[in-house]
Tab-separated table of C-alpha atoms and ligand atoms in Angstrom:
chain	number	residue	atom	x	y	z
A	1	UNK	CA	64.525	164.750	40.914
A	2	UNK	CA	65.942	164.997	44.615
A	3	UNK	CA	66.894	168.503	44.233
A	4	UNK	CA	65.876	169.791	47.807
A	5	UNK	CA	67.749	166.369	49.156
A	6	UNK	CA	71.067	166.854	47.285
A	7	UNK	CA	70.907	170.716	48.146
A	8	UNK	CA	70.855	170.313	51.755
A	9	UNK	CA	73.341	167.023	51.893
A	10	UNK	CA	75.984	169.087	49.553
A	11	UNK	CA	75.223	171.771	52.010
A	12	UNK	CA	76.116	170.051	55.057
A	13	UNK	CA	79.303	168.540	52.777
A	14	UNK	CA	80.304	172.406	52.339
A	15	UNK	CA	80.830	172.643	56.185
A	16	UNK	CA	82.460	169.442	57.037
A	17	UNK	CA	85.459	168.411	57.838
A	18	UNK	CA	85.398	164.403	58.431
A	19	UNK	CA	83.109	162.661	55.852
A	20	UNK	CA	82.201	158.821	56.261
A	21	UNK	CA	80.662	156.091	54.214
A	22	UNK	CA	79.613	152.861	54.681
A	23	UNK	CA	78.633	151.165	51.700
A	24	UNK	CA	77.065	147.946	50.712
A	25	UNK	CA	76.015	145.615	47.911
A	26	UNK	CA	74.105	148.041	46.306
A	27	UNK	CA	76.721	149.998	45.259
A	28	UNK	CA	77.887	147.311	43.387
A	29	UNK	CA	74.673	146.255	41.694
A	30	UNK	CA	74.753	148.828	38.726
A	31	UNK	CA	78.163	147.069	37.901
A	32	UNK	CA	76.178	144.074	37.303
A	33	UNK	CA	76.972	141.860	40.595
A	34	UNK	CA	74.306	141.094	42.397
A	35	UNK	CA	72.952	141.719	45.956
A	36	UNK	CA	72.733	139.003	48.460
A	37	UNK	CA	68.697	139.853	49.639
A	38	UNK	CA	67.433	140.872	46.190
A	39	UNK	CA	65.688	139.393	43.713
A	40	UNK	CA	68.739	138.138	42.727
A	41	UNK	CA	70.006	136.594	45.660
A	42	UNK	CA	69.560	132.976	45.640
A	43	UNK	CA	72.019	130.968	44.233
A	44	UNK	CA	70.837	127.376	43.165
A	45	UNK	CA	68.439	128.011	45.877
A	46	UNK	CA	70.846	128.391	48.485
A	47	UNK	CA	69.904	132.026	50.677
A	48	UNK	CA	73.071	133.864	51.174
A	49	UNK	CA	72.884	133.244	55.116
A	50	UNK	CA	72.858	129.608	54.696
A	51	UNK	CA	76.598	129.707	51.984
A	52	UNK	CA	78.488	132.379	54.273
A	53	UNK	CA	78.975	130.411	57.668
A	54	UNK	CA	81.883	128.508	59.027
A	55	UNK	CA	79.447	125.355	59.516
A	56	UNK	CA	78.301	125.691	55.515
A	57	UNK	CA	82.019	125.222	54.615
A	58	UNK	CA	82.761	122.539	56.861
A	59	UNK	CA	79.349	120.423	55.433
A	60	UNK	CA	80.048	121.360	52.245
A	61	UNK	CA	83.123	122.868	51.694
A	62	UNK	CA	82.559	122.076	47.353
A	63	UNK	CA	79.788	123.824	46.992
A	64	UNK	CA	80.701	127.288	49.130
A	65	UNK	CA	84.135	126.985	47.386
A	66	UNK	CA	82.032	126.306	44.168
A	67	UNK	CA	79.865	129.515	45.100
A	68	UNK	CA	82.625	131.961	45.974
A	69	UNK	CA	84.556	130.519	42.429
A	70	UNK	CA	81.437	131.963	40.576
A	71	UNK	CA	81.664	135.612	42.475
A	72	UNK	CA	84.927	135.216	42.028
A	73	UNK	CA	83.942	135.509	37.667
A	74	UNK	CA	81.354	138.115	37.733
A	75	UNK	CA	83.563	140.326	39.603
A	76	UNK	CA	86.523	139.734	37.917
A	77	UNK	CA	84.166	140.889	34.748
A	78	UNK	CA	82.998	143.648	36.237
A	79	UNK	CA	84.401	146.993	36.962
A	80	UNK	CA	83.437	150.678	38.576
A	81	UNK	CA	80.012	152.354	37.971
A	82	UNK	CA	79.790	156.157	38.648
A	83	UNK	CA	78.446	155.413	42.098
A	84	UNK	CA	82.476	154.308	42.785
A	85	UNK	CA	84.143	157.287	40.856
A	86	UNK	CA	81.853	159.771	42.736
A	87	UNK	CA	82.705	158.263	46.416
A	88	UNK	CA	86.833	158.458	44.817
A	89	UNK	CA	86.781	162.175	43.540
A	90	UNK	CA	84.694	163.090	46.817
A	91	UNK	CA	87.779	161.785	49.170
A	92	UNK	CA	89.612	164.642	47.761
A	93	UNK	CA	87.518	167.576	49.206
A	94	UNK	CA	88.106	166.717	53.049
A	95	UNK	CA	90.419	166.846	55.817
A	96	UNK	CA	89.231	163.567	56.661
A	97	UNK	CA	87.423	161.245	54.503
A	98	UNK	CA	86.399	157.517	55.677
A	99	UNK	CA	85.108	154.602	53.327
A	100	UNK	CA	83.960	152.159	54.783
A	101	UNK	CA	82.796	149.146	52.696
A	102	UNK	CA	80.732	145.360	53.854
A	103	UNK	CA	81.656	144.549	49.865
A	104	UNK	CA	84.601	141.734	49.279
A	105	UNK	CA	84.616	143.020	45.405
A	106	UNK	CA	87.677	145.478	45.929
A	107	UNK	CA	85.588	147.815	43.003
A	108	UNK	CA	85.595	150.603	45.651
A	109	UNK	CA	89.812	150.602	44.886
A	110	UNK	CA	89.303	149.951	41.005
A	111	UNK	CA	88.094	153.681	41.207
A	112	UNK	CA	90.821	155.233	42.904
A	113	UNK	CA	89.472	155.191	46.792
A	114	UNK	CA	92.647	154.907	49.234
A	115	UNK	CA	92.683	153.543	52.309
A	116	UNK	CA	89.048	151.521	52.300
A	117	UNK	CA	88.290	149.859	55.573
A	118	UNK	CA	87.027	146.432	54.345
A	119	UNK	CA	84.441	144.995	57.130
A	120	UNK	CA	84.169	141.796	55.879
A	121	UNK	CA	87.668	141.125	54.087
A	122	UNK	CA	88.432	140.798	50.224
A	123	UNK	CA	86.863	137.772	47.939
A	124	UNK	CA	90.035	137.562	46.105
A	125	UNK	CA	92.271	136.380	49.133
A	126	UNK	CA	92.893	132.800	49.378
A	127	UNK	CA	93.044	132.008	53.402
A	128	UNK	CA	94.334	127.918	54.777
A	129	UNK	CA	91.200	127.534	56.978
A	130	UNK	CA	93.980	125.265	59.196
A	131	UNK	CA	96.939	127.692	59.536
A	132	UNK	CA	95.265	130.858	58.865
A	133	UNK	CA	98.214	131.405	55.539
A	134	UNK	CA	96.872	134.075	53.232
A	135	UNK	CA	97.271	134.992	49.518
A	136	UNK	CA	95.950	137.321	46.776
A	137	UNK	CA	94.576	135.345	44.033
A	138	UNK	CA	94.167	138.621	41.905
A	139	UNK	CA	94.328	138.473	38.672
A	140	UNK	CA	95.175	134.768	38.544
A	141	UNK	CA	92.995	131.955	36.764
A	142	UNK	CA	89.876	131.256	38.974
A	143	UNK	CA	90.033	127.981	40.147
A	144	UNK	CA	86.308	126.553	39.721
A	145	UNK	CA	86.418	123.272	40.943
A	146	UNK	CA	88.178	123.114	44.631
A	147	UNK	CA	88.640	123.802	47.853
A	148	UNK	CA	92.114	123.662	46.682
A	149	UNK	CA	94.717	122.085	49.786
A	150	UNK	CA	97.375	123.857	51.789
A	151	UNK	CA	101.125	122.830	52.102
A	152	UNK	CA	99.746	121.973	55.517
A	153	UNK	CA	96.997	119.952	54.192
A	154	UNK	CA	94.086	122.253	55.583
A	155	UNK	CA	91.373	123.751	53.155
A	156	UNK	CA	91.799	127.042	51.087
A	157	UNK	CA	88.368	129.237	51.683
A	158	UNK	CA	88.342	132.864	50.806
A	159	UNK	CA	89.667	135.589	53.087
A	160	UNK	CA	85.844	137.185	53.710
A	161	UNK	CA	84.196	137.194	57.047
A	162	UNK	CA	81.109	134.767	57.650
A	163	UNK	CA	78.548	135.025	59.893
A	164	UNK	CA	79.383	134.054	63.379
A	165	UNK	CA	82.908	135.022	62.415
A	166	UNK	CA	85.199	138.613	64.027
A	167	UNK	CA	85.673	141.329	61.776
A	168	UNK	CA	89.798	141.832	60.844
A	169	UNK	CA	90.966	143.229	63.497
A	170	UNK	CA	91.305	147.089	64.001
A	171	UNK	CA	89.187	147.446	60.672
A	172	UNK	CA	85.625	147.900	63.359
A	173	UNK	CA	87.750	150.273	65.691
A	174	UNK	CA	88.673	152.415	63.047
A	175	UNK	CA	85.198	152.577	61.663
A	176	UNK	CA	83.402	153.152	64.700
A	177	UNK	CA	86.054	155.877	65.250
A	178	UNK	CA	85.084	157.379	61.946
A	179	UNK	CA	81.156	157.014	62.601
A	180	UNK	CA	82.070	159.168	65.868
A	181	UNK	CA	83.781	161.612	64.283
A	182	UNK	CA	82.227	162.719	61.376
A	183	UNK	CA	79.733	165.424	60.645
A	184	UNK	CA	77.729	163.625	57.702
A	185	UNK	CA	77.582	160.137	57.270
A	186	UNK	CA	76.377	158.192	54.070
A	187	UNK	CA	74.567	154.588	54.075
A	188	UNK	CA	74.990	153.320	50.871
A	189	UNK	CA	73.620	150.427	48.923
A	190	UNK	CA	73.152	148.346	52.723
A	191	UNK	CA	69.953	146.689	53.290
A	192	UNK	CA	71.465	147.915	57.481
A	193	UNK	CA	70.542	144.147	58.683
A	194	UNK	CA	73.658	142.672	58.736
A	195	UNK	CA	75.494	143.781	62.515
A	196	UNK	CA	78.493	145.291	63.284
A	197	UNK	CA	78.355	147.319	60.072
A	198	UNK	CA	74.373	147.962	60.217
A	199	UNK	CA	75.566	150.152	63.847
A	200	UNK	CA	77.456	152.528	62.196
A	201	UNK	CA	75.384	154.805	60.809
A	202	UNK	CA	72.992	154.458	64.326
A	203	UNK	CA	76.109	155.540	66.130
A	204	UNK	CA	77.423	157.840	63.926
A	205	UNK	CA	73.391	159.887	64.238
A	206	UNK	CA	74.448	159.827	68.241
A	207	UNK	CA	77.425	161.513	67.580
A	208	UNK	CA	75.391	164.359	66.131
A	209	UNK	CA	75.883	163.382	62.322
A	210	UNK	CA	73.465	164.024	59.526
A	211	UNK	CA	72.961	160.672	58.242
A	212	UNK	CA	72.086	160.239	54.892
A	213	UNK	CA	70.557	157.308	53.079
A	214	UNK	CA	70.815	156.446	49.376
A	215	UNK	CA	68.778	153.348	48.589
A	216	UNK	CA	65.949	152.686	45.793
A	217	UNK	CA	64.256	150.704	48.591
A	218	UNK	CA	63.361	151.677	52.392
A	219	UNK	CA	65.545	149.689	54.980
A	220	UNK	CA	65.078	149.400	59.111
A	221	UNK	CA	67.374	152.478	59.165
A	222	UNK	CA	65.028	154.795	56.925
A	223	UNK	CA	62.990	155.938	59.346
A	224	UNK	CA	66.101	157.537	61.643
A	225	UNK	CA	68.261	159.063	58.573
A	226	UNK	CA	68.066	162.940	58.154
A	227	UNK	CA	67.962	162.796	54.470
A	228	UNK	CA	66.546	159.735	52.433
A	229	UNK	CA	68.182	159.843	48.665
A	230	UNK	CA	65.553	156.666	47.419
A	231	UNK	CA	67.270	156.698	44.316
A	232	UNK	CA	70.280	154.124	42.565
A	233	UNK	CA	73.478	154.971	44.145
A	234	UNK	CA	74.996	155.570	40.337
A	235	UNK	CA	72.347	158.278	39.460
A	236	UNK	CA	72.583	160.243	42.620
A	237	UNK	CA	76.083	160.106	43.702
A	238	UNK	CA	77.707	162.050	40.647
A	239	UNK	CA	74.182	164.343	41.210
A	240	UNK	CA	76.043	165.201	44.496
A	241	UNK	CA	79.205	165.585	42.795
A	242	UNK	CA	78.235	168.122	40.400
A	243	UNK	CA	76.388	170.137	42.749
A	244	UNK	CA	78.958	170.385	45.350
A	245	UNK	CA	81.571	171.608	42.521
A	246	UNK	CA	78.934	173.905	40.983
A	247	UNK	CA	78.734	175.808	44.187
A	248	UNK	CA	82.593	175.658	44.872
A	249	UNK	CA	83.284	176.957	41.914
A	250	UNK	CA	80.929	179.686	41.706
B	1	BJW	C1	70.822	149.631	45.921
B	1	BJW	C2	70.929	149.521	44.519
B	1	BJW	C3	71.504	150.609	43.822
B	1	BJW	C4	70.034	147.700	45.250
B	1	BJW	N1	71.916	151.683	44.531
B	1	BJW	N2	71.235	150.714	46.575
B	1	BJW	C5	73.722	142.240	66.680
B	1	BJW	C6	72.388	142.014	66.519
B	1	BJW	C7	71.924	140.899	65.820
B	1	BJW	C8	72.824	139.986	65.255
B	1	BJW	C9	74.167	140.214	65.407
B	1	BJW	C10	74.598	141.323	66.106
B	1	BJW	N3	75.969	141.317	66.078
B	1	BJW	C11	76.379	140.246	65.372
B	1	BJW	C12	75.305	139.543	64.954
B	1	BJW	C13	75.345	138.302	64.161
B	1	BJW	C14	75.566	138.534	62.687
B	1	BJW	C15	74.386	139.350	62.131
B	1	BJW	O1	74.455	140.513	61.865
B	1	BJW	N4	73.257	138.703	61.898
B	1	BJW	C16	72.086	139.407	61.339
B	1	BJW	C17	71.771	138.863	59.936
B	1	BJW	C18	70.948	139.268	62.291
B	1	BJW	N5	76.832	139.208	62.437
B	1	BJW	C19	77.989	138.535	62.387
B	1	BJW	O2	78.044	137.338	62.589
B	1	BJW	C20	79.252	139.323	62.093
B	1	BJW	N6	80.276	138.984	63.023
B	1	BJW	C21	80.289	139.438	64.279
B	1	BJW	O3	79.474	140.230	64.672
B	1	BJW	O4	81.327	138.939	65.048
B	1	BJW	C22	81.225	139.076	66.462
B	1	BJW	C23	80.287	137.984	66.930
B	1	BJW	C24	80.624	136.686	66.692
B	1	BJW	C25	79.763	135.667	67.131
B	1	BJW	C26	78.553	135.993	67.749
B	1	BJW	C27	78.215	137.334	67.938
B	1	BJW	C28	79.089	138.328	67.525
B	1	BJW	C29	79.810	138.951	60.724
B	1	BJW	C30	78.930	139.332	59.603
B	1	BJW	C31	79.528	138.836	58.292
B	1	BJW	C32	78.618	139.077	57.092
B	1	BJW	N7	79.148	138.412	55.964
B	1	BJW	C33	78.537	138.586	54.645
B	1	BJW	C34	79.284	137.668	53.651
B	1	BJW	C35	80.674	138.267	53.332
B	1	BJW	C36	81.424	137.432	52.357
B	1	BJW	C37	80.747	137.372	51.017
B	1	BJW	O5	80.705	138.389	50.266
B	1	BJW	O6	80.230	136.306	50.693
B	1	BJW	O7	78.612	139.961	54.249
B	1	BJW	S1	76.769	138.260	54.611
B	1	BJW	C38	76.377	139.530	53.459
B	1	BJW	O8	75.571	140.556	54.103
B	1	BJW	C39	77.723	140.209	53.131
B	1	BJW	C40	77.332	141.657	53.076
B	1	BJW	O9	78.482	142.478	53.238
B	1	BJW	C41	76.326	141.785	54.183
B	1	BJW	C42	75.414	142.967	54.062
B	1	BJW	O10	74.637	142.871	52.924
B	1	BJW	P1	74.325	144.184	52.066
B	1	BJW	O11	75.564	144.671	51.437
B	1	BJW	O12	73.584	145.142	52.891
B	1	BJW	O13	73.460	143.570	50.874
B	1	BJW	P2	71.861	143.307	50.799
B	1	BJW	O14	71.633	142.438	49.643
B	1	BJW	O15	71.318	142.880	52.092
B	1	BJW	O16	71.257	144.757	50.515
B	1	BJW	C43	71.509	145.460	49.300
B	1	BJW	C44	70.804	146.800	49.376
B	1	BJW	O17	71.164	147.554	48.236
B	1	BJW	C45	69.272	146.691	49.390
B	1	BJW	O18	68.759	147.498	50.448
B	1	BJW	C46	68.871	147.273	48.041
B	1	BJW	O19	67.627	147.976	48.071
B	1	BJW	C47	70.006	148.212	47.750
B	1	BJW	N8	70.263	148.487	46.338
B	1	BJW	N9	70.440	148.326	44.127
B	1	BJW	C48	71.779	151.712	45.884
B	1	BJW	N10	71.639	150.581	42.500
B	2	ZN	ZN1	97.620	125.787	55.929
């Protein structure tokens, strides 16, 4: 399955110098947390777009806090499919490698990536919505009930970025930097709806990449990628792996 794809992406990897990747929910869906447009993504009937807005936590601040507390579990459950550990052992092959991630679930890390540009922050950072104070809440006891209270008296929320919200700053320069500069990039596991992030690849195809696409499901990117992997990102991505060191080897 996919052989003529994977044959000419791990043929384009054999020339490059500067690899990126953006990646997206999907990656993460084969380590059992779930998407935020799938089936799966309502939560008590809530749509994603209406829990992850500055206005949602100041109407409801229980119930986002209550929402994030619940992530907060299945990730902390949850660890790195083959889709991770094939992105990790593929850093080592380049000059320059980027990895660029929209997920808040840090799994990306679990597997040994270094230096992951994180788009939209990290679920397991506590941030005083008042003073801006941040903390890692990492391997601590999830608090479920909450939002929890500064020393200043201002709410905790979690460190992630929310629609209507800036991305951390100099994490979008860098990636738009790498999207410039590399000769193949991959869209992982994005439904490419959600802006800044869905720009990259888009920009990355101007700067004479081959763009690459590995999703079960067509997106509003498919139809401007070079090569379309429609396939789970944890059956093709070691695929890719094994191919490229096949041929290296040989
Ligand atoms: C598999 C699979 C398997 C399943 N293998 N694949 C330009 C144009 C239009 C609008 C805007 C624009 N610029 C900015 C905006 C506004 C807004 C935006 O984009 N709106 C659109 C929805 C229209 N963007 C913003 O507000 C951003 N901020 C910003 O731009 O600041 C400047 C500014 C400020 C004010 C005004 C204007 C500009 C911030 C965006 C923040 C997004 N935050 C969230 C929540 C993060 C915290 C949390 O985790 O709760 O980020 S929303 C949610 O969507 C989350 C995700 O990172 C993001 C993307 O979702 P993703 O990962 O693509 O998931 P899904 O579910 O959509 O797709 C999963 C895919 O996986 C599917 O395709 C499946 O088929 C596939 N899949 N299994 C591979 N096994
Ligand atoms: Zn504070």
């Amino acid at each position: 399955m996919h052989e003529e794809e994977i044959k000419s992406v791990v043929d384009a990897l054999l020339k490059a110098r500067h690899v990126a990747v953006l990646t997206g929910s999907g990656i993460s869906a084969e380590s059992g947390i779930p998407t935020f447009r799938g089936a799966d993504g309502l939560w008590k009937k809530f749509r994603a777009e209406e829990l992850a807005t500055p206005e949602a936590f100041r109407k409801r601040p229980q119930l986002v806090w209550e929402w994030y507390a619940y992530r907060r579990q299945i990730i902390s459950s949850a660890g790195p499919n083959p889709g991770h550990f094939a992105l990790a052992e593929m850093q080592r092959w380049f000059p320059q490698f980027t990895l660029i991630t929209q997920n808040v679930d840090g799994l990306h890390q679990a597997a040994g990536s270094e230096g992951v540009l994180e788009l939209h922050g990290n679920i397991f950072i506590d941030r005083c919505a008042s003073c801006g104070r941040e903390e890692s809440v990492m391997g601590r006891p999830i608090q479920m009930s909450g939002p929890p209270k500064c020393s200043c008296g201002g709410l905790i929320r979690p460190g992630v970025v929310w629609f209507g919200e800036s991305l951390p700053a100099g994490v979008l320069e860098k990636a738009m930097a790498a999207a410039r500069s590399a000769e193949v990039f991959f869209s992982i596991g994005t439904s490419a709806l959600v802006y800044p992030a869905a720009a990259l690849p888009e920009m990355a195809g101007e700067s004479g990449a081959m763009v690459v696409e590995i999703n079960p499901e067509t997106t509003p990117l498919s139809g401007r990628v070079d090569v379309s992997l429609r396939a789970s990102a944890a059956s093709v991505l070691p695929k890719i792996v094994e191919k490229y060191k096949t041929v290296t080897s040989a």
